[in-house]
């Protein structure tokens, strides 16, 4: 059974702070099952947006795991904002989480699948 979005986000933010990073809930979505979008900003100003991976990415043995895929990567914050606005029009229950952690910590916190 998959944990609620609220609980998963809470755990993510606590683990980010515990690792010496930073995390913020930019937008709070539906408590039970809101989709989660993750913003990661690096030291050079590049922003990467991750969204939920398609259902075909999930392993039948671990369906409760949350998987993400890269949606956009850019130095233009307006492009990311426009993408998020479109996502919010499509699904008003989404969460938006911002993380500032190093690459190693990010890989420990978030499971990313490439398409």
PDB file of C-alpha atoms in Angstrom:
ATOM      1  CA  UNK A   1       0.000   0.000   0.000  1.00  0.00           C
ATOM      2  CA  UNK A   2       1.341   3.422  -0.960  1.00  0.00           C
ATOM      3  CA  UNK A   3       1.612   6.116   1.717  1.00  0.00           C
ATOM      4  CA  UNK A   4      -0.323   9.358   1.318  1.00  0.00           C
ATOM      5  CA  UNK A   5       1.222  12.251  -0.587  1.00  0.00           C
ATOM      6  CA  UNK A   6       1.203  14.327   2.601  1.00  0.00           C
ATOM      7  CA  UNK A   7       3.227  11.729   4.512  1.00  0.00           C
ATOM      8  CA  UNK A   8       5.644  11.154   1.627  1.00  0.00           C
ATOM      9  CA  UNK A   9       6.319  14.890   1.227  1.00  0.00           C
ATOM     10  CA  UNK A  10       6.806  15.286   4.978  1.00  0.00           C
ATOM     11  CA  UNK A  11       9.355  12.459   4.991  1.00  0.00           C
ATOM     12  CA  UNK A  12      11.141  13.895   1.939  1.00  0.00           C
ATOM     13  CA  UNK A  13      11.512  17.346   3.477  1.00  0.00           C
ATOM     14  CA  UNK A  14      12.764  15.951   6.791  1.00  0.00           C
ATOM     15  CA  UNK A  15      15.299  13.706   5.068  1.00  0.00           C
ATOM     16  CA  UNK A  16      16.521  16.638   2.948  1.00  0.00           C
ATOM     17  CA  UNK A  17      17.110  18.790   6.035  1.00  0.00           C
ATOM     18  CA  UNK A  18      18.724  15.876   7.888  1.00  0.00           C
ATOM     19  CA  UNK A  19      21.220  15.499   5.034  1.00  0.00           C
ATOM     20  CA  UNK A  20      22.203  19.173   5.265  1.00  0.00           C
ATOM     21  CA  UNK A  21      20.070  20.291   2.325  1.00  0.00           C
ATOM     22  CA  UNK A  22      17.002  22.450   1.991  1.00  0.00           C
ATOM     23  CA  UNK A  23      13.405  21.588   1.121  1.00  0.00           C
ATOM     24  CA  UNK A  24      10.256  23.657   0.834  1.00  0.00           C
ATOM     25  CA  UNK A  25       6.651  22.911   0.025  1.00  0.00           C
ATOM     26  CA  UNK A  26       5.959  25.491  -2.686  1.00  0.00           C
ATOM     27  CA  UNK A  27       2.408  24.271  -3.241  1.00  0.00           C
ATOM     28  CA  UNK A  28       0.392  21.939  -1.067  1.00  0.00           C
ATOM     29  CA  UNK A  29      -1.780  19.505  -2.990  1.00  0.00           C
ATOM     30  CA  UNK A  30      -4.356  16.864  -2.118  1.00  0.00           C
ATOM     31  CA  UNK A  31      -3.464  15.116   1.149  1.00  0.00           C
ATOM     32  CA  UNK A  32      -4.341  11.593   0.083  1.00  0.00           C
ATOM     33  CA  UNK A  33      -3.143  11.176  -3.467  1.00  0.00           C
ATOM     34  CA  UNK A  34      -2.040  14.444  -5.059  1.00  0.00           C
ATOM     35  CA  UNK A  35       0.646  14.096  -7.733  1.00  0.00           C
ATOM     36  CA  UNK A  36       4.056  15.408  -6.656  1.00  0.00           C
ATOM     37  CA  UNK A  37       6.318  17.646  -8.761  1.00  0.00           C
ATOM     38  CA  UNK A  38       9.888  18.247  -7.567  1.00  0.00           C
ATOM     39  CA  UNK A  39      12.015  21.296  -8.422  1.00  0.00           C
ATOM     40  CA  UNK A  40      15.776  20.963  -8.020  1.00  0.00           C
ATOM     41  CA  UNK A  41      17.993  24.015  -8.365  1.00  0.00           C
ATOM     42  CA  UNK A  42      21.737  23.599  -8.708  1.00  0.00           C
ATOM     43  CA  UNK A  43      24.489  26.047  -7.773  1.00  0.00           C
ATOM     44  CA  UNK A  44      24.866  27.253 -11.347  1.00  0.00           C
ATOM     45  CA  UNK A  45      21.224  28.357 -11.571  1.00  0.00           C
ATOM     46  CA  UNK A  46      19.883  25.456 -13.602  1.00  0.00           C
ATOM     47  CA  UNK A  47      16.465  24.146 -12.565  1.00  0.00           C
ATOM     48  CA  UNK A  48      15.261  20.610 -13.168  1.00  0.00           C
ATOM     49  CA  UNK A  49      11.605  19.676 -12.821  1.00  0.00           C
ATOM     50  CA  UNK A  50      10.647  16.092 -12.031  1.00  0.00           C
ATOM     51  CA  UNK A  51       7.139  14.683 -12.261  1.00  0.00           C
ATOM     52  CA  UNK A  52       5.510  11.327 -11.614  1.00  0.00           C
ATOM     53  CA  UNK A  53       6.801   8.556 -13.864  1.00  0.00           C
ATOM     54  CA  UNK A  54       4.290   6.833 -16.142  1.00  0.00           C
ATOM     55  CA  UNK A  55       2.611   3.720 -14.743  1.00  0.00           C
ATOM     56  CA  UNK A  56       4.576   1.562 -17.186  1.00  0.00           C
ATOM     57  CA  UNK A  57       7.753   2.432 -15.238  1.00  0.00           C
ATOM     58  CA  UNK A  58       6.607   0.648 -12.099  1.00  0.00           C
ATOM     59  CA  UNK A  59       7.882  -2.749 -11.075  1.00  0.00           C
ATOM     60  CA  UNK A  60       5.078  -5.139 -10.200  1.00  0.00           C
ATOM     61  CA  UNK A  61       7.046  -6.297  -7.176  1.00  0.00           C
ATOM     62  CA  UNK A  62       7.182  -2.782  -5.666  1.00  0.00           C
ATOM     63  CA  UNK A  63       4.060  -0.878  -6.786  1.00  0.00           C
ATOM     64  CA  UNK A  64       4.084   1.260  -3.632  1.00  0.00           C
ATOM     65  CA  UNK A  65       7.332   3.018  -4.555  1.00  0.00           C
ATOM     66  CA  UNK A  66       7.033   6.556  -5.980  1.00  0.00           C
ATOM     67  CA  UNK A  67       8.990   7.002  -9.185  1.00  0.00           C
ATOM     68  CA  UNK A  68       9.800  10.244 -10.961  1.00  0.00           C
ATOM     69  CA  UNK A  69      11.017  11.255 -14.384  1.00  0.00           C
ATOM     70  CA  UNK A  70      12.692  14.443 -15.615  1.00  0.00           C
ATOM     71  CA  UNK A  71      10.123  16.762 -17.176  1.00  0.00           C
ATOM     72  CA  UNK A  72      12.228  19.872 -17.909  1.00  0.00           C
ATOM     73  CA  UNK A  73      15.745  21.213 -17.379  1.00  0.00           C
ATOM     74  CA  UNK A  74      16.527  24.872 -18.014  1.00  0.00           C
ATOM     75  CA  UNK A  75      18.170  28.054 -16.764  1.00  0.00           C
ATOM     76  CA  UNK A  76      14.945  29.965 -17.535  1.00  0.00           C
ATOM     77  CA  UNK A  77      12.724  29.996 -14.425  1.00  0.00           C
ATOM     78  CA  UNK A  78       9.818  31.409 -16.482  1.00  0.00           C
ATOM     79  CA  UNK A  79       9.795  28.225 -18.569  1.00  0.00           C
ATOM     80  CA  UNK A  80       9.497  26.120 -15.396  1.00  0.00           C
ATOM     81  CA  UNK A  81       6.736  28.395 -14.058  1.00  0.00           C
ATOM     82  CA  UNK A  82       4.767  28.044 -17.311  1.00  0.00           C
ATOM     83  CA  UNK A  83       5.152  24.264 -17.194  1.00  0.00           C
ATOM     84  CA  UNK A  84       3.907  24.163 -13.603  1.00  0.00           C
ATOM     85  CA  UNK A  85       0.961  26.430 -14.436  1.00  0.00           C
ATOM     86  CA  UNK A  86      -0.034  24.007 -17.189  1.00  0.00           C
ATOM     87  CA  UNK A  87       0.260  21.064 -14.807  1.00  0.00           C
ATOM     88  CA  UNK A  88      -1.911  22.882 -12.238  1.00  0.00           C
ATOM     89  CA  UNK A  89      -4.605  23.595 -14.836  1.00  0.00           C
ATOM     90  CA  UNK A  90      -4.632  19.899 -15.710  1.00  0.00           C
ATOM     91  CA  UNK A  91      -4.470  18.693 -12.075  1.00  0.00           C
ATOM     92  CA  UNK A  92      -5.257  21.309  -9.377  1.00  0.00           C
ATOM     93  CA  UNK A  93      -4.341  18.808  -6.620  1.00  0.00           C
ATOM     94  CA  UNK A  94      -0.596  18.627  -7.358  1.00  0.00           C
ATOM     95  CA  UNK A  95       2.162  19.243  -4.845  1.00  0.00           C
ATOM     96  CA  UNK A  96       5.250  21.273  -5.776  1.00  0.00           C
ATOM     97  CA  UNK A  97       8.346  20.632  -3.682  1.00  0.00           C
ATOM     98  CA  UNK A  98      11.621  22.509  -4.052  1.00  0.00           C
ATOM     99  CA  UNK A  99      14.856  20.767  -3.090  1.00  0.00           C
ATOM    100  CA  UNK A 100      18.369  22.112  -2.774  1.00  0.00           C
ATOM    101  CA  UNK A 101      20.547  19.073  -2.170  1.00  0.00           C
ATOM    102  CA  UNK A 102      23.655  17.642  -3.810  1.00  0.00           C
ATOM    103  CA  UNK A 103      23.343  15.026  -6.547  1.00  0.00           C
ATOM    104  CA  UNK A 104      24.219  12.097  -4.300  1.00  0.00           C
ATOM    105  CA  UNK A 105      21.610  13.067  -1.716  1.00  0.00           C
ATOM    106  CA  UNK A 106      18.997  13.601  -4.425  1.00  0.00           C
ATOM    107  CA  UNK A 107      19.582  10.069  -5.726  1.00  0.00           C
ATOM    108  CA  UNK A 108      19.088   8.752  -2.188  1.00  0.00           C
ATOM    109  CA  UNK A 109      15.864  10.733  -1.673  1.00  0.00           C
ATOM    110  CA  UNK A 110      14.116  10.355  -5.031  1.00  0.00           C
ATOM    111  CA  UNK A 111      13.828   7.362  -7.382  1.00  0.00           C
ATOM    112  CA  UNK A 112      14.186   8.626 -10.962  1.00  0.00           C
ATOM    113  CA  UNK A 113      13.428   6.588 -14.074  1.00  0.00           C
ATOM    114  CA  UNK A 114      14.547   7.605 -17.544  1.00  0.00           C
ATOM    115  CA  UNK A 115      12.174   7.094 -20.432  1.00  0.00           C
TER     116      UNK A 115
END
